[in-house]
mmCIF file of C-alpha atoms in Angstrom:
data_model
loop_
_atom_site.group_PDB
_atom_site.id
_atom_site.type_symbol
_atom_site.label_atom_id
_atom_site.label_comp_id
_atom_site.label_asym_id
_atom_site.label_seq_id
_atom_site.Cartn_x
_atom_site.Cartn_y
_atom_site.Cartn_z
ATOM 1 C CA UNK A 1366 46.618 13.803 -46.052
ATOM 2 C CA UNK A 1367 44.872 11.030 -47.783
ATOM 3 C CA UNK A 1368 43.556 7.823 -45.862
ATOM 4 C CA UNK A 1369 41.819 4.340 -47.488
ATOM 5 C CA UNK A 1370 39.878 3.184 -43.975
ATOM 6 C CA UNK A 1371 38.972 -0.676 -43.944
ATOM 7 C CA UNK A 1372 35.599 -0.150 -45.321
ATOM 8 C CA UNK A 1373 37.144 1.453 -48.065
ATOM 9 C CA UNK A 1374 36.226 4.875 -47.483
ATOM 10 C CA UNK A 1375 38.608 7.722 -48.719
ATOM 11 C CA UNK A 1376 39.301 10.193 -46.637
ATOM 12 C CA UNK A 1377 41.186 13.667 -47.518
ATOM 13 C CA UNK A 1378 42.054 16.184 -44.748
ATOM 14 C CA UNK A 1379 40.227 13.669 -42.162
ATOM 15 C CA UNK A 1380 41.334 10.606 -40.932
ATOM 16 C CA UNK A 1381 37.598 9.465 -40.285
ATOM 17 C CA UNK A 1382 35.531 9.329 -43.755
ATOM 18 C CA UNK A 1383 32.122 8.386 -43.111
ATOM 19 C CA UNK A 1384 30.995 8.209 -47.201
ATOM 20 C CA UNK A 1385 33.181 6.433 -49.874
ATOM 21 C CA UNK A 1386 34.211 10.093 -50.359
ATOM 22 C CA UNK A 1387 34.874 12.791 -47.591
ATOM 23 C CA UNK A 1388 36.527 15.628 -48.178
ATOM 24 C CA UNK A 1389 37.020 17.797 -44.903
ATOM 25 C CA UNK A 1390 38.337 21.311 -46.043
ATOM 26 C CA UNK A 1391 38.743 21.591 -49.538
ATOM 27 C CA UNK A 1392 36.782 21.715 -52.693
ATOM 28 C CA UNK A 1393 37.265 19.105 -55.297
ATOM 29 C CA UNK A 1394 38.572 20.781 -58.915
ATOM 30 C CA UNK A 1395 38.092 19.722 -62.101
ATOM 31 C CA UNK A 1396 40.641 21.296 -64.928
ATOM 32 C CA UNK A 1397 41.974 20.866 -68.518
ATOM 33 C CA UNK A 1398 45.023 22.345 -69.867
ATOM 34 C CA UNK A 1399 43.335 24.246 -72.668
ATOM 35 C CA UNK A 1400 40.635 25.951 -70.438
ATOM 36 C CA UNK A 1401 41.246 29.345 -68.497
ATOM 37 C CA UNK A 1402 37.979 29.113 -66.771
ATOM 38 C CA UNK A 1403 37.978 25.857 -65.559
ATOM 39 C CA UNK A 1404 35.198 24.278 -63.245
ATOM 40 C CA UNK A 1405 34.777 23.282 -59.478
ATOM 41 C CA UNK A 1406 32.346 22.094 -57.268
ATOM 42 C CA UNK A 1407 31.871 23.619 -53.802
ATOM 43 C CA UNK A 1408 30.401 22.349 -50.707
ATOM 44 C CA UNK A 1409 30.367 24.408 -47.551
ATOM 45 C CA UNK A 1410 29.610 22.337 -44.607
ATOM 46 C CA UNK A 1411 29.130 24.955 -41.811
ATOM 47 C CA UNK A 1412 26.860 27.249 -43.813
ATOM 48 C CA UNK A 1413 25.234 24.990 -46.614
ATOM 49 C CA UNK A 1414 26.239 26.458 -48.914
ATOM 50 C CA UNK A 1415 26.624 24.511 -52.360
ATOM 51 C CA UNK A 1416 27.820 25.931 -55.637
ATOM 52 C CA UNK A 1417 29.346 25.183 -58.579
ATOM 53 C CA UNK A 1418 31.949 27.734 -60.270
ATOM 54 C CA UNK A 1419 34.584 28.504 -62.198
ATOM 55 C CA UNK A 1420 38.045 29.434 -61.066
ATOM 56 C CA UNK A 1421 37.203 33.345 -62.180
ATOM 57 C CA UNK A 1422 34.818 32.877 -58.993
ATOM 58 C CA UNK A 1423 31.633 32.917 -61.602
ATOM 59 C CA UNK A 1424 29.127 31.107 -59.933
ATOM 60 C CA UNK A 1425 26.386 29.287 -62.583
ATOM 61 C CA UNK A 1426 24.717 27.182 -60.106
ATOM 62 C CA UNK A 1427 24.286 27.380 -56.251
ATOM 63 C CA UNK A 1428 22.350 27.405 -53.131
ATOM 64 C CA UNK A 1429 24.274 29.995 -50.322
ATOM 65 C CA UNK A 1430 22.652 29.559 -47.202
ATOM 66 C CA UNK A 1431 25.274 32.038 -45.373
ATOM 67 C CA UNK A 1432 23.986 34.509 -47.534
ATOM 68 C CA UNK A 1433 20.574 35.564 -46.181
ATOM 69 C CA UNK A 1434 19.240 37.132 -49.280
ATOM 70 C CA UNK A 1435 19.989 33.712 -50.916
ATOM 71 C CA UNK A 1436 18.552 31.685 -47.997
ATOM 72 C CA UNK A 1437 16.922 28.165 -48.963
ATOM 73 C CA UNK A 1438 16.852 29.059 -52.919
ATOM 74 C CA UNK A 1439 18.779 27.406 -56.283
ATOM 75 C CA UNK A 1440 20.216 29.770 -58.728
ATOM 76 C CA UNK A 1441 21.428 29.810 -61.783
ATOM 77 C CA UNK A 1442 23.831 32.529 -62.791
ATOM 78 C CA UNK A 1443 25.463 33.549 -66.862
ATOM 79 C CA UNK A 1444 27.378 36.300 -68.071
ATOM 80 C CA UNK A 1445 30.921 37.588 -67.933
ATOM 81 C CA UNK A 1446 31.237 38.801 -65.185
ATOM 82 C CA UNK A 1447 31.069 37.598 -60.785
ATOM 83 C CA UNK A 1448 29.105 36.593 -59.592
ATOM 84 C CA UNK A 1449 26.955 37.020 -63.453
ATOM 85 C CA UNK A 1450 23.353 37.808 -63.897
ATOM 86 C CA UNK A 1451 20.843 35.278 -61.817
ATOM 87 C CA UNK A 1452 19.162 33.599 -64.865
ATOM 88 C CA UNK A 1453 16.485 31.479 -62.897
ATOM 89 C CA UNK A 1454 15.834 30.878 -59.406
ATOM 90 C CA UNK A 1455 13.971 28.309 -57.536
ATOM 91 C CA UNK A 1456 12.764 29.305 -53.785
ATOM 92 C CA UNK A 1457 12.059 27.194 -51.077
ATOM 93 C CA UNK A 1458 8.603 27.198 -51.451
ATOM 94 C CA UNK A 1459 8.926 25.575 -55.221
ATOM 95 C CA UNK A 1460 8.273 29.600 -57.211
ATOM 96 C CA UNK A 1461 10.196 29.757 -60.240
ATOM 97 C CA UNK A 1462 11.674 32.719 -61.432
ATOM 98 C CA UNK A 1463 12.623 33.449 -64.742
ATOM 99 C CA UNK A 1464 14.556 36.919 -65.600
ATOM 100 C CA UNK A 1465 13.620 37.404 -61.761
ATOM 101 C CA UNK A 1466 15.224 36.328 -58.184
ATOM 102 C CA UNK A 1467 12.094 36.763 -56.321
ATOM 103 C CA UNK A 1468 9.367 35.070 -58.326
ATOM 104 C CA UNK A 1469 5.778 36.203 -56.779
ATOM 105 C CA UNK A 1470 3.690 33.375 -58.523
ATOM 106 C CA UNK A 1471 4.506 29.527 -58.961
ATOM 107 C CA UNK A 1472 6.133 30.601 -61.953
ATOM 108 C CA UNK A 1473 7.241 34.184 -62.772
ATOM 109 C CA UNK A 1474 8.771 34.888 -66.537
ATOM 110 C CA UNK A 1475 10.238 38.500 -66.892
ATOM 111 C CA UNK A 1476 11.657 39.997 -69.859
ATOM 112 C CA UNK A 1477 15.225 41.421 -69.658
ATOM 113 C CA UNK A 1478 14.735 44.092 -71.969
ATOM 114 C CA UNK A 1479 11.085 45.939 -72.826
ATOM 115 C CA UNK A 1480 12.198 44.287 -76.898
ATOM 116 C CA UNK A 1481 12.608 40.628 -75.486
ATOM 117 C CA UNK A 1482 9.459 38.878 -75.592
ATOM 118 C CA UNK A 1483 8.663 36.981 -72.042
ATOM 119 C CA UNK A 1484 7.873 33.254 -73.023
ATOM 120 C CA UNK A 1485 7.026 31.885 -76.197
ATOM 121 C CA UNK A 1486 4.719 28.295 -76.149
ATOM 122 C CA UNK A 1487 5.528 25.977 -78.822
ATOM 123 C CA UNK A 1488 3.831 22.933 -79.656
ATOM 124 C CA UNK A 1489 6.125 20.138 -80.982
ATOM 125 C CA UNK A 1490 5.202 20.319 -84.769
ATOM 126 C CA UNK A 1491 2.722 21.660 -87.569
ATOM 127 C CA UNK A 1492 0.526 19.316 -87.124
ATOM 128 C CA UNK A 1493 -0.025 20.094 -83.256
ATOM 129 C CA UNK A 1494 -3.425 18.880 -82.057
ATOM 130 C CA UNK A 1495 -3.312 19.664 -78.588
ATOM 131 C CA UNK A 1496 -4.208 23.224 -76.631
ATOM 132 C CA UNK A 1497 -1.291 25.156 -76.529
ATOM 133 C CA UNK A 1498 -2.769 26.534 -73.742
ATOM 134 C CA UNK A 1499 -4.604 26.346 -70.405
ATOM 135 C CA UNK A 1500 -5.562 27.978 -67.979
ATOM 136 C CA UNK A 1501 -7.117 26.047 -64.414
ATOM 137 C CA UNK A 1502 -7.850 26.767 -60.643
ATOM 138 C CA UNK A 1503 -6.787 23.324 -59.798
ATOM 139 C CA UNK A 1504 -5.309 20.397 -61.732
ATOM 140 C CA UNK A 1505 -8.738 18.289 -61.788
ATOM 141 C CA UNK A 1506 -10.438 21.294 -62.522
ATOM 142 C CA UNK A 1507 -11.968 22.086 -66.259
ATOM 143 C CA UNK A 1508 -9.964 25.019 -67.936
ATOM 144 C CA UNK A 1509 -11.528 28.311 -67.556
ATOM 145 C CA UNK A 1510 -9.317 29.849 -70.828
ATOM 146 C CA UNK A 1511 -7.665 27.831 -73.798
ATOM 147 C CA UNK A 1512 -5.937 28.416 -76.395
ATOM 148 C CA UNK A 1513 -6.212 26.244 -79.251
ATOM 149 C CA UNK A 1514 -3.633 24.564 -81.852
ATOM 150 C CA UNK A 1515 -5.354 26.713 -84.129
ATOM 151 C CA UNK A 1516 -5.068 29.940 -82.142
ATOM 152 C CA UNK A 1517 -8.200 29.878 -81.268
ATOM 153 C CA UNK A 1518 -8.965 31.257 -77.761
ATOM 154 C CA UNK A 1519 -12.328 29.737 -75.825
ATOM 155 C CA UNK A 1520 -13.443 31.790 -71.954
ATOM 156 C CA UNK A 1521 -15.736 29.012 -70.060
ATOM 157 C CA UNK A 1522 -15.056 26.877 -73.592
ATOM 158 C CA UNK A 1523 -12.679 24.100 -74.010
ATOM 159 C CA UNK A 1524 -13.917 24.289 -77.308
ATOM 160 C CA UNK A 1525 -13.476 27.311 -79.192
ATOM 161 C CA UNK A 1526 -15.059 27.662 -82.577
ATOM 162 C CA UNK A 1527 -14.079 30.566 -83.278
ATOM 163 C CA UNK A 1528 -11.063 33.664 -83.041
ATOM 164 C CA UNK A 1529 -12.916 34.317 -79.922
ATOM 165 C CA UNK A 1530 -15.246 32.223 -77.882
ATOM 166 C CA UNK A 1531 -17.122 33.366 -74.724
ATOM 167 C CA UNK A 1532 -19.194 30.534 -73.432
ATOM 168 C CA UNK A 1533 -22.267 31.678 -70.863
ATOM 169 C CA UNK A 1534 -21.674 29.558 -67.436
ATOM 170 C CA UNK A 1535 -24.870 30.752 -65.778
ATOM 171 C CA UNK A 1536 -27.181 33.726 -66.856
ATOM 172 C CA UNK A 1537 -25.650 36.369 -69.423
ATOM 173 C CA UNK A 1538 -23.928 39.364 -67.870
ATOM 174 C CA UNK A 1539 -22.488 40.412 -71.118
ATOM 175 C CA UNK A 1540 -24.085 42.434 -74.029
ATOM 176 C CA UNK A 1541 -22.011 42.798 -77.363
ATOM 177 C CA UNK A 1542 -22.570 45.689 -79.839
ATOM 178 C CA UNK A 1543 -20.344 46.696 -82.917
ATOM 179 C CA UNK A 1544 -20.085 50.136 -83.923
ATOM 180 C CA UNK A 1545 -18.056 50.103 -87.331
ATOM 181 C CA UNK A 1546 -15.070 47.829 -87.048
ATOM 182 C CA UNK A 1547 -15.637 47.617 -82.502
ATOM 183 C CA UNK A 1548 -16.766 45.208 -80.651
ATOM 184 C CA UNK A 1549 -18.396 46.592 -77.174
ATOM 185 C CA UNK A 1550 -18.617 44.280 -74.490
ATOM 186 C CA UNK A 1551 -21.321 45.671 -71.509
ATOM 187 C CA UNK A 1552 -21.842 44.185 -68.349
ATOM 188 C CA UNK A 1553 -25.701 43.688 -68.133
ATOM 189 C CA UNK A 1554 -25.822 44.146 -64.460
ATOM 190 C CA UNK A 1555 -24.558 47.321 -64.180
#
């Protein structure tokens, strides 16, 4: 049953709504005549759980809180079959996981296949200026590695000048010797 209450709220399968919306009970559906897999959204009030699907029961985005190996994470599924391969995944504490559904870093990228590469960085044209790349302990902090838009990668340089830059920080602890076409690096302190 369907009721328009005098603030205007619609109500289906409750006689109550508290939202311009409530649904008690159901799912809302969205279909075309031409699709076979056609779309839903899901909200589970006594779990959760929230998910969006397909009527083949694919899952491609959700959050199941009656699941406990899904507990307090957003995932998002692809593939052919149900529930599909978990493409990314966001847990509670903000980790990103990429290829992975238990990320162990803020972000975690892992190849599917050992021929896949993991992540690619791109800068937005040719003419790049930017780092491509760096690396920080903290947002304020200077970066401890870059990577330049030439390729270039500086250690304890944000300035690389060359394929490889090693800047000292304090005292040396590094010797460098070549033996034919090797480059030796030796820790002077040991």
């Amino acid at each position: 049953a369907m009721i328009i209450d005098n603030a205007g709220n619609v109500g289906i399968g409750t006689t109550s709504p508290v939202e311009k919306l409530h649904i008690k009970d159901g799912a809302i559906r969205f279909e075309d005549n031409v699709d076979t897999l056609r779309g839903k959204i899901r909200v589970d009030n006594s779990n959760s759980d929230f998910y969006f699907e397909n009527t083949a029961g694919r899952t491609v985005i959700g959050s199941f809180h009656s699941d406990p190996t899904n507990w307090s994470k957003i995932f998002f599924n692809v593939g052919a079959t149900s529930p599909g391969a978990t493409a990314m995944t966001i847990l509670n504490t903000g980790s990103v996981g990429i290829g992975t559904t238990s990320p162990g870093a803020a972000l975690e990228v892992k190849a599917g296949a050992d021929a896949t590469i993991p992540a690619i960085i791109e800068g937005n044209s040719a003419t790049q200026s930017a780092n491509l790349l760096q690396i920080k302990k903290n947002s304020g902090a200077t970066p401890l590695v870059v990577v330049d838009s030439s390729g270039q990668v500086g250690i304890g340089t944000t300035s690389p000048t060359a394929e490889l830059t090693i800047a000292r920080i304090s005292a040396p602890r590094y010797v460098t010797t070549l033996d034919g076409a090797n480059v030796y690096l030796k820790d002077t302190a040991g």
